PDB file of C-alpha atoms in Angstrom:
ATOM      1  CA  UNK P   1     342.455  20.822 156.193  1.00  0.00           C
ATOM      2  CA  UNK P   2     341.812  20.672 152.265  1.00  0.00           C
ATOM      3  CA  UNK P   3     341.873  16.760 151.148  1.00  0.00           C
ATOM      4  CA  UNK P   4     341.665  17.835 147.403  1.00  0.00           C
ATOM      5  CA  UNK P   5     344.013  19.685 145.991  1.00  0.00           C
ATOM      6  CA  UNK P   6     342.589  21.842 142.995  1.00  0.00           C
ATOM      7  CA  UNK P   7     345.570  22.998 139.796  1.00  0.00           C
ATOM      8  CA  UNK P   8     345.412  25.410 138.750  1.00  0.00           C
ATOM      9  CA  UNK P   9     344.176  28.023 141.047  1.00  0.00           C
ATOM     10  CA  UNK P  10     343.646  30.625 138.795  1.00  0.00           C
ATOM     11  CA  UNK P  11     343.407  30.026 135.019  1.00  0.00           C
ATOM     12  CA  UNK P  12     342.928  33.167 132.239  1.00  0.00           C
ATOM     13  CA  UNK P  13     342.435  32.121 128.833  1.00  0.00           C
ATOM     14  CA  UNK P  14     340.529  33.425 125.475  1.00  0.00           C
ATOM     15  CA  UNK P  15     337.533  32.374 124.585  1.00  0.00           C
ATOM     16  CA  UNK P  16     337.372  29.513 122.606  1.00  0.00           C
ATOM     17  CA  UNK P  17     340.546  28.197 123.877  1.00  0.00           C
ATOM     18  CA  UNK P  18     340.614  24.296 125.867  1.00  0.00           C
ATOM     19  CA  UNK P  19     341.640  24.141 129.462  1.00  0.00           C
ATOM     20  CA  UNK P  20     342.050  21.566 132.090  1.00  0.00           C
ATOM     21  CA  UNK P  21     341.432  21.385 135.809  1.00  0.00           C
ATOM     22  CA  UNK P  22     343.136  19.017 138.030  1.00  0.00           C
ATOM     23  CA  UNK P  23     341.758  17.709 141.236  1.00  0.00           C
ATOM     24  CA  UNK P  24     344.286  15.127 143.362  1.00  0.00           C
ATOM     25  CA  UNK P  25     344.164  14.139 146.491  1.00  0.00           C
ATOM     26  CA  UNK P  26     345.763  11.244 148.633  1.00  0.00           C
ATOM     27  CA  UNK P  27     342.932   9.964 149.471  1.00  0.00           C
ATOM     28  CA  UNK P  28     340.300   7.516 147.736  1.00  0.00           C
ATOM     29  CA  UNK P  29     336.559   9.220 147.517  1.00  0.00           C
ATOM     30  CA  UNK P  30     333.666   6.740 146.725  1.00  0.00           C
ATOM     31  CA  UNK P  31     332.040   9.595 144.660  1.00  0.00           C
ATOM     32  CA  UNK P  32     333.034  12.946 143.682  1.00  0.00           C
ATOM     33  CA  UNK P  33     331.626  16.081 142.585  1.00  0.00           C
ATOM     34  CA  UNK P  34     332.372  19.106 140.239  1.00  0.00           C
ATOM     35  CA  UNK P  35     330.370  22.176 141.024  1.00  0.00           C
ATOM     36  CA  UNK P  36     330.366  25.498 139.523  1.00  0.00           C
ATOM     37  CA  UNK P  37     330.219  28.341 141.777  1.00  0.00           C
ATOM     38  CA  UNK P  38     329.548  32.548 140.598  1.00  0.00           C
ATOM     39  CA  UNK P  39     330.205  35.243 142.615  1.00  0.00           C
ATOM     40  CA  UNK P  40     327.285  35.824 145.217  1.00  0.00           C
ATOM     41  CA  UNK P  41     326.093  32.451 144.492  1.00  0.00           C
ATOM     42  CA  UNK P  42     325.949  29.011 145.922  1.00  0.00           C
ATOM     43  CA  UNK P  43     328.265  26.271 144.326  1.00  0.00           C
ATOM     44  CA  UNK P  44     325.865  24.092 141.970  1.00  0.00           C
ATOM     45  CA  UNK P  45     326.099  20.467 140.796  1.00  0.00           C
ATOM     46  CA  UNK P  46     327.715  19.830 137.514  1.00  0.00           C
ATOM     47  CA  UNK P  47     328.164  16.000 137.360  1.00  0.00           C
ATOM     48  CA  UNK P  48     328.769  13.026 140.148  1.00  0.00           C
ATOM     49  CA  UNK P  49     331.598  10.176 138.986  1.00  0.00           C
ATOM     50  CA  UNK P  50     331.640   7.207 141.258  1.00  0.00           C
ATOM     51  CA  UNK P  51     333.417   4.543 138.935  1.00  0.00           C
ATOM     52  CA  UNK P  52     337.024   4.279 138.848  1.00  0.00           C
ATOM     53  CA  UNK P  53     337.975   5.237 135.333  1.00  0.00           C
ATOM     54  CA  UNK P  54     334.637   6.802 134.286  1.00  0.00           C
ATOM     55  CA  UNK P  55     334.190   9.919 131.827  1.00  0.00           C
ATOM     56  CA  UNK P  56     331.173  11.858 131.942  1.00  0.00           C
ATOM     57  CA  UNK P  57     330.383  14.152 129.301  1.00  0.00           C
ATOM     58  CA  UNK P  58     328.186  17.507 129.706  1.00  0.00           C
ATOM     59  CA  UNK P  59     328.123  19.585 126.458  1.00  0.00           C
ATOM     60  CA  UNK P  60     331.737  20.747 125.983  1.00  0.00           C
ATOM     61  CA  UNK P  61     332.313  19.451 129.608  1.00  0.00           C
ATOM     62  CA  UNK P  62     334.393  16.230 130.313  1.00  0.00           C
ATOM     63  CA  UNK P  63     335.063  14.795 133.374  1.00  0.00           C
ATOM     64  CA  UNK P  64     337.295  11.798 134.402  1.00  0.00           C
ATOM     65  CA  UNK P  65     337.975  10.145 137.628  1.00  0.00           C
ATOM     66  CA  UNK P  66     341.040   8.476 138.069  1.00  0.00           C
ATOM     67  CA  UNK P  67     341.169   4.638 138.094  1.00  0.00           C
ATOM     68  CA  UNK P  68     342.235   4.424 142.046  1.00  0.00           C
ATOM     69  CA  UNK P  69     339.308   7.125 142.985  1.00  0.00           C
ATOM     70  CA  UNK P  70     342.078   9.545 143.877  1.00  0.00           C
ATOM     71  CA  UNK P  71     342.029  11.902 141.695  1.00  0.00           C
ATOM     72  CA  UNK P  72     340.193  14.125 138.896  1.00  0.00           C
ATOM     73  CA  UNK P  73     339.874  16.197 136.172  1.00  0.00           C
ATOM     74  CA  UNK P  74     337.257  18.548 134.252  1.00  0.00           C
ATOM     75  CA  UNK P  75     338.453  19.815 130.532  1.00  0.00           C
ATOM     76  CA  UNK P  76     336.539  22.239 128.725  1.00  0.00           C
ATOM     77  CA  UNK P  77     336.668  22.743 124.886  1.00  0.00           C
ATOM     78  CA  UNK P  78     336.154  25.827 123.176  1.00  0.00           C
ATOM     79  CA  UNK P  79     335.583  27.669 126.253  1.00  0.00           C
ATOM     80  CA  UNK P  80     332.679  30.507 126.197  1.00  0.00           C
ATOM     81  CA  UNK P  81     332.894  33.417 128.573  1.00  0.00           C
ATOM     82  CA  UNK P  82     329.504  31.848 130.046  1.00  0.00           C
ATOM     83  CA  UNK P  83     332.374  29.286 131.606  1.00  0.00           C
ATOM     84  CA  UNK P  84     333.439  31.624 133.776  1.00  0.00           C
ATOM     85  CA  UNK P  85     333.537  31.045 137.565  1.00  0.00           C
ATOM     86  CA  UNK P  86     334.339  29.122 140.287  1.00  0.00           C
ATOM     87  CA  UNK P  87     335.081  25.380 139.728  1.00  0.00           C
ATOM     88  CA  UNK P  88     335.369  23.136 142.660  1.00  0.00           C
ATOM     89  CA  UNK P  89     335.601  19.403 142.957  1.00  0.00           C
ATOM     90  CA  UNK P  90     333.770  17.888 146.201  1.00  0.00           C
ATOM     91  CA  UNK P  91     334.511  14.013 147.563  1.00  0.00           C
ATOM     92  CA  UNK P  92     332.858  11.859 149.583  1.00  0.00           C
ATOM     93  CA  UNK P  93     334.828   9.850 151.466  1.00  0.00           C
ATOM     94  CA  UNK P  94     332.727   6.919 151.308  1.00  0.00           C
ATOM     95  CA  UNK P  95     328.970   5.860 150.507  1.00  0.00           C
ATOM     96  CA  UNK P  96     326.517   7.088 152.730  1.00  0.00           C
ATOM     97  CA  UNK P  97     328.948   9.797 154.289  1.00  0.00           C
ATOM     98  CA  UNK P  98     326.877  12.773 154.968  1.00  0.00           C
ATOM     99  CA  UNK P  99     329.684  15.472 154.437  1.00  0.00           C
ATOM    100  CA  UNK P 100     331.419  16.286 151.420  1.00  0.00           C
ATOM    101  CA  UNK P 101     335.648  17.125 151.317  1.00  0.00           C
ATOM    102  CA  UNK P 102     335.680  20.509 148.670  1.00  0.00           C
ATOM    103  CA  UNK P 103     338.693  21.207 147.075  1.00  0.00           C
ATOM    104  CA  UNK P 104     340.474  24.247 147.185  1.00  0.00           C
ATOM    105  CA  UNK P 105     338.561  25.633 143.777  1.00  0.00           C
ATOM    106  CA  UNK P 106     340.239  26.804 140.699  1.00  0.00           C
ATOM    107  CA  UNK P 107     338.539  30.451 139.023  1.00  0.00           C
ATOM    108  CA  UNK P 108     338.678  30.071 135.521  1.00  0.00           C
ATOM    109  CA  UNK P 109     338.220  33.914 133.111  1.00  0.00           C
ATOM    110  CA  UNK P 110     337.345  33.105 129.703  1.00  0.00           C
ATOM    111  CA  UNK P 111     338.363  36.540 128.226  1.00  0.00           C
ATOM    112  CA  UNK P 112     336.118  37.217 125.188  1.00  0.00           C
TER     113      UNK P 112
ATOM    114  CA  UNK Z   1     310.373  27.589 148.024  1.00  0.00           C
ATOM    115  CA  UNK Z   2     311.860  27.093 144.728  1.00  0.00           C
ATOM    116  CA  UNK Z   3     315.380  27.079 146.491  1.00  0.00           C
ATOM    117  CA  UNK Z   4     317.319  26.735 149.471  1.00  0.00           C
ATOM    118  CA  UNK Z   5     316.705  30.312 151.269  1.00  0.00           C
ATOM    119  CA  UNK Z   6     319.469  32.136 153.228  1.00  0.00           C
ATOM    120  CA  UNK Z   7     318.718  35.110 155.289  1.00  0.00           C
ATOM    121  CA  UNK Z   8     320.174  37.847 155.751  1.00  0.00           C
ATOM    122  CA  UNK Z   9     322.542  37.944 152.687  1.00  0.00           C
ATOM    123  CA  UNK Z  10     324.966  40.404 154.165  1.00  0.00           C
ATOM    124  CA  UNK Z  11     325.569  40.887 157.554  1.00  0.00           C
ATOM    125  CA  UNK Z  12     328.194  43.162 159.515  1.00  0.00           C
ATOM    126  CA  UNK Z  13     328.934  41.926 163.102  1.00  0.00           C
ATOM    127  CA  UNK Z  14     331.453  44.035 165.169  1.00  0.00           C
ATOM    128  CA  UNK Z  15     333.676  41.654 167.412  1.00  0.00           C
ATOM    129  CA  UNK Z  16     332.077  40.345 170.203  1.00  0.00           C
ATOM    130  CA  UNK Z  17     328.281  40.848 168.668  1.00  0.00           C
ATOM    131  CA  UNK Z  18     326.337  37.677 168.685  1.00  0.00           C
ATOM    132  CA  UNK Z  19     325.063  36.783 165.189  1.00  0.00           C
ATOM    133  CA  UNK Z  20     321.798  34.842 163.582  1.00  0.00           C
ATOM    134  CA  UNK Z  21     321.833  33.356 160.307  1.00  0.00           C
ATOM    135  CA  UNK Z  22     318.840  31.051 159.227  1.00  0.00           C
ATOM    136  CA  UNK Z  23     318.082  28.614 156.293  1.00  0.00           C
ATOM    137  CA  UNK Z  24     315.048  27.518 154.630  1.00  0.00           C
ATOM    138  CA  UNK Z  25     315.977  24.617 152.856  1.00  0.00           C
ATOM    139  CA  UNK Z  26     314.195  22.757 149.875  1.00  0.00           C
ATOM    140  CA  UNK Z  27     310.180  21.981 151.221  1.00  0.00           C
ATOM    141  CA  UNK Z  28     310.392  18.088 152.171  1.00  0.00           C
ATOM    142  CA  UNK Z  29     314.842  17.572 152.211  1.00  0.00           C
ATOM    143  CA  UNK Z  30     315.667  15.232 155.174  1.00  0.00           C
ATOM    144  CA  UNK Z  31     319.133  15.949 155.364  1.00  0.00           C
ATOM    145  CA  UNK Z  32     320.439  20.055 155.836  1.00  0.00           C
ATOM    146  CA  UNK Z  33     324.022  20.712 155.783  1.00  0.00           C
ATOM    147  CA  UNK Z  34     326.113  24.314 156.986  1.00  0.00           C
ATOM    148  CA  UNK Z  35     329.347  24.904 155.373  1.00  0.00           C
ATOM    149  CA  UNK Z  36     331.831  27.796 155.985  1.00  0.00           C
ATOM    150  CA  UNK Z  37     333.519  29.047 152.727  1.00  0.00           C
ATOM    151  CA  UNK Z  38     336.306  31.354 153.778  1.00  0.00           C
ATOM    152  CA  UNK Z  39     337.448  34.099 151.233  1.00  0.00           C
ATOM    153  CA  UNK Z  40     339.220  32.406 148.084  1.00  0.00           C
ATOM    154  CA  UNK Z  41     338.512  28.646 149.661  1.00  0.00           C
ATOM    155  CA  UNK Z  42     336.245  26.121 148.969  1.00  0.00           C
ATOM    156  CA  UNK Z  43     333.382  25.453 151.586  1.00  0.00           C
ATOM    157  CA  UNK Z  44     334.610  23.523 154.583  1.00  0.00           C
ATOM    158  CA  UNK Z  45     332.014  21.298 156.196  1.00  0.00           C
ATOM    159  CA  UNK Z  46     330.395  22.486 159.702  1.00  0.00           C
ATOM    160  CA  UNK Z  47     327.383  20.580 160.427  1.00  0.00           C
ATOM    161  CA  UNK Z  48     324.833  18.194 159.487  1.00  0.00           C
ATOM    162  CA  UNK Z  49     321.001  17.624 160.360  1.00  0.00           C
ATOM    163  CA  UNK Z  50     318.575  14.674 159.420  1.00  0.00           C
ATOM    164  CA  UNK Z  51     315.385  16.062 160.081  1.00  0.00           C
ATOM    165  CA  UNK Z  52     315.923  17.725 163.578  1.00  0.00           C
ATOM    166  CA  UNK Z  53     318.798  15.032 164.990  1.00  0.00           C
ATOM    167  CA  UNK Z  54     321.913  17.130 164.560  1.00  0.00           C
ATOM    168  CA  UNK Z  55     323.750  13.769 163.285  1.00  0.00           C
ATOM    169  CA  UNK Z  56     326.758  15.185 162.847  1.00  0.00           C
ATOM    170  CA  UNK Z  57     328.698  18.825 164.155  1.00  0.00           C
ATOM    171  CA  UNK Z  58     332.236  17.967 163.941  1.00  0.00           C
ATOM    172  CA  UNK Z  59     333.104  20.763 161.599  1.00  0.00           C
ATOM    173  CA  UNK Z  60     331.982  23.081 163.956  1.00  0.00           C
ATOM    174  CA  UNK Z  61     335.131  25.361 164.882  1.00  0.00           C
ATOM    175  CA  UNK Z  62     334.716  26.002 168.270  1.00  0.00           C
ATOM    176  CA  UNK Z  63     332.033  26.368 171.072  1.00  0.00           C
ATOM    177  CA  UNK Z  64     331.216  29.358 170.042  1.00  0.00           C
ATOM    178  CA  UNK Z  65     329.297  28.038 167.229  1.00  0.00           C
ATOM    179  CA  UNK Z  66     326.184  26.450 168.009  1.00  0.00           C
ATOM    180  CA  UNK Z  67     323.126  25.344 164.874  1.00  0.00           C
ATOM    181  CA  UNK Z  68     319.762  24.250 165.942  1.00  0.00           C
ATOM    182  CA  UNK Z  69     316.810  22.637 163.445  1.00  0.00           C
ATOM    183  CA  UNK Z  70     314.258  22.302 166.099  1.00  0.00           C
ATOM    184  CA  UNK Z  71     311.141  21.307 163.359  1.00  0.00           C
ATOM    185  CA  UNK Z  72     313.369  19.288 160.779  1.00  0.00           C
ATOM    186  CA  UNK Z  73     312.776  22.738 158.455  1.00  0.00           C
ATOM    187  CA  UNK Z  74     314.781  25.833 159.362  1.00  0.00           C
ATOM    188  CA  UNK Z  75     317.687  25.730 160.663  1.00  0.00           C
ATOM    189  CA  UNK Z  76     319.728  28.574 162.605  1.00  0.00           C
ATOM    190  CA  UNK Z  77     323.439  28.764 162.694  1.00  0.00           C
ATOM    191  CA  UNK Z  78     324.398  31.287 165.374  1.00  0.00           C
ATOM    192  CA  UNK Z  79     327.807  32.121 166.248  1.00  0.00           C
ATOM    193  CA  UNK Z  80     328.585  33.786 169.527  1.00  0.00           C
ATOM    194  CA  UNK Z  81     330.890  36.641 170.422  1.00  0.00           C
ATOM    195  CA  UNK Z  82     332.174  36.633 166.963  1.00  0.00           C
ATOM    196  CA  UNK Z  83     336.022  36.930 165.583  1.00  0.00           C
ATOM    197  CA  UNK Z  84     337.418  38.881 162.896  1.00  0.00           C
ATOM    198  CA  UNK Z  85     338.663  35.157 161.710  1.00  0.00           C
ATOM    199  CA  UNK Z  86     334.763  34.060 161.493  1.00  0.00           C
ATOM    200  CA  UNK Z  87     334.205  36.414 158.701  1.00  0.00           C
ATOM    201  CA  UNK Z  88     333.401  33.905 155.675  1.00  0.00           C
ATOM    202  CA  UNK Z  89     330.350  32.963 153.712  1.00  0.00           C
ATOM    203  CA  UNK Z  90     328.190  30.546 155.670  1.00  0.00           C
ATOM    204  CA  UNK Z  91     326.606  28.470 153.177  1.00  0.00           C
ATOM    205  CA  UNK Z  92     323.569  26.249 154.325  1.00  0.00           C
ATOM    206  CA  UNK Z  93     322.243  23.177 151.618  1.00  0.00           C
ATOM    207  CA  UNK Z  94     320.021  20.315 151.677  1.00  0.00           C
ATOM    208  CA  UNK Z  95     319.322  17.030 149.666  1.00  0.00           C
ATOM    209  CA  UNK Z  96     315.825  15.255 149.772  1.00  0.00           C
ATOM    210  CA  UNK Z  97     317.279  11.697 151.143  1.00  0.00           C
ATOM    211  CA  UNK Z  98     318.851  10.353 154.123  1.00  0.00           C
ATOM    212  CA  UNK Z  99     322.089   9.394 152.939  1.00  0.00           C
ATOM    213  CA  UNK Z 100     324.822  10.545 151.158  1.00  0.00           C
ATOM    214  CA  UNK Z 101     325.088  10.565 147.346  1.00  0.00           C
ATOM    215  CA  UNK Z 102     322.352  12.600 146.908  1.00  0.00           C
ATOM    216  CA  UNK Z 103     321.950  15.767 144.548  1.00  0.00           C
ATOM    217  CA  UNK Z 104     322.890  19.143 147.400  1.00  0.00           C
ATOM    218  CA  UNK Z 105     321.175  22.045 146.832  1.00  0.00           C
ATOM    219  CA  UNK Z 106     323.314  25.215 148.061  1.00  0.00           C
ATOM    220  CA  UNK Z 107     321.625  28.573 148.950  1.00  0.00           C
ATOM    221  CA  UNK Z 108     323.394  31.719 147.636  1.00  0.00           C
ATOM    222  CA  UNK Z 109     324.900  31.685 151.443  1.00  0.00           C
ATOM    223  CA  UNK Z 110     325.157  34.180 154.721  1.00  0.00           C
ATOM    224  CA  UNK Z 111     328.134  36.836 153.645  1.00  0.00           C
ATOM    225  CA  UNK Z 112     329.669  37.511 157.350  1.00  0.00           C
ATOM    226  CA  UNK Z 113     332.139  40.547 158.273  1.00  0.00           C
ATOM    227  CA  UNK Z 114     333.471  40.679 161.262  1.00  0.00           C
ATOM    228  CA  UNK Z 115     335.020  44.410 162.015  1.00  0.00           C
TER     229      UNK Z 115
END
């Protein structure tokens, strides 16, 4: 059973284009996790959010998580064909859990 | 290693086979995790290991699946008498602490086909 929901599933756009991932969930995560994950690879850490409300910024990467802890989102700007790949969020239910909830992943093409 | 260290890489079971799939994980991480990422999903949690207590195996999708550390280093997942519906990418990682909130390391994972 996915907890996280992940919008859209599949996403095509140009390069140099913005986009936006979603990531909901019923739920409320003390922490969550956006990974990046390329084919024949293992998913790897982009940023941990563990504050209601709190944006994170990496390069042309933004993350938010929502105010209740339900819910998040990742927005690129100017995306580069680099971006492409795998994106999954990841929650932890609550501090000190030793598994992580992944959500259902959204594959972003950034079409040169 | 560098990296967490999956082995082998690709592996074709027919139904019924027994199968083997080990992870080296990070020199010195308490805590090793196995995931199961079926085609198109994201990784769904299996099992967990601090050092070689197996704290946690409620993932694990029936008895047929069975994962060992017996040094607190490698690990061995090992499915028995395998299903066409246990073909996925088995995906072991590890983080250096105890307890959750820690940075996971993934391994490139284990890609299983069942025929």
């Amino acid at each position: 059973t996915q907890l996280l929901e992940q919008s859209p599933q599949f996403l095509s756009i140009q390069e140099g284009e913005n986009l936006t991932v979603y990531c909901n969930s019923s739920s409320v995560f003390s922490s969550l996790q956006w990974y990046r994950q390329e084919p024949g690879e293992g998913p790897v850490l982009l940023v941990t959010v563990v504050t209601g409300g709190e944006v994170k910024k990496l390069k042309r990467l933004t993350f938010q998580f929502g105010d209740a802890r339900k819910d998040s989102s990742l927005h690129i700007t100017a995306a580069q064909p680099g971006d492409t790949g795998l994106y999954l969020c990841a929650g932890e239910e609550q501090t000190g859990a030793n598994n992580l909830f992944f959500g259902t992943g959204t594959r972003l093409t950034v079409i040169p | 290693g560098a990296g967490v260290s999956q082995s082998p890489r690709y592996k074709v079971a027919k139904r019924g086979q027994d199968v083997a799939l080990r992870c080296d994980p990070i020199s010195g991480h308490v805590s090793l995790f196995w995931y199961q990422q079926a085609l198109g999903q994201g990784p769904e949690f299996l099992t967990y290991f601090q050092n070689e207590a197996q704290l946690d195996k409620s993932g694990l999708p029936s008895d047929r699946f069975f994962a060992e550390r017996p040094e607190g280093s490698v690990s061995t997942l090992k499915i028995q008498r395998t299903q066409q519906e246990d073909s996925a990418v088995y995906l072991c990682a590890s983080t250096p602490g105890r307890q959750g909130g820690n940075t996971i390391y993934f391994g490139e994972g284990s890609w299983l086909t069942v025929v």
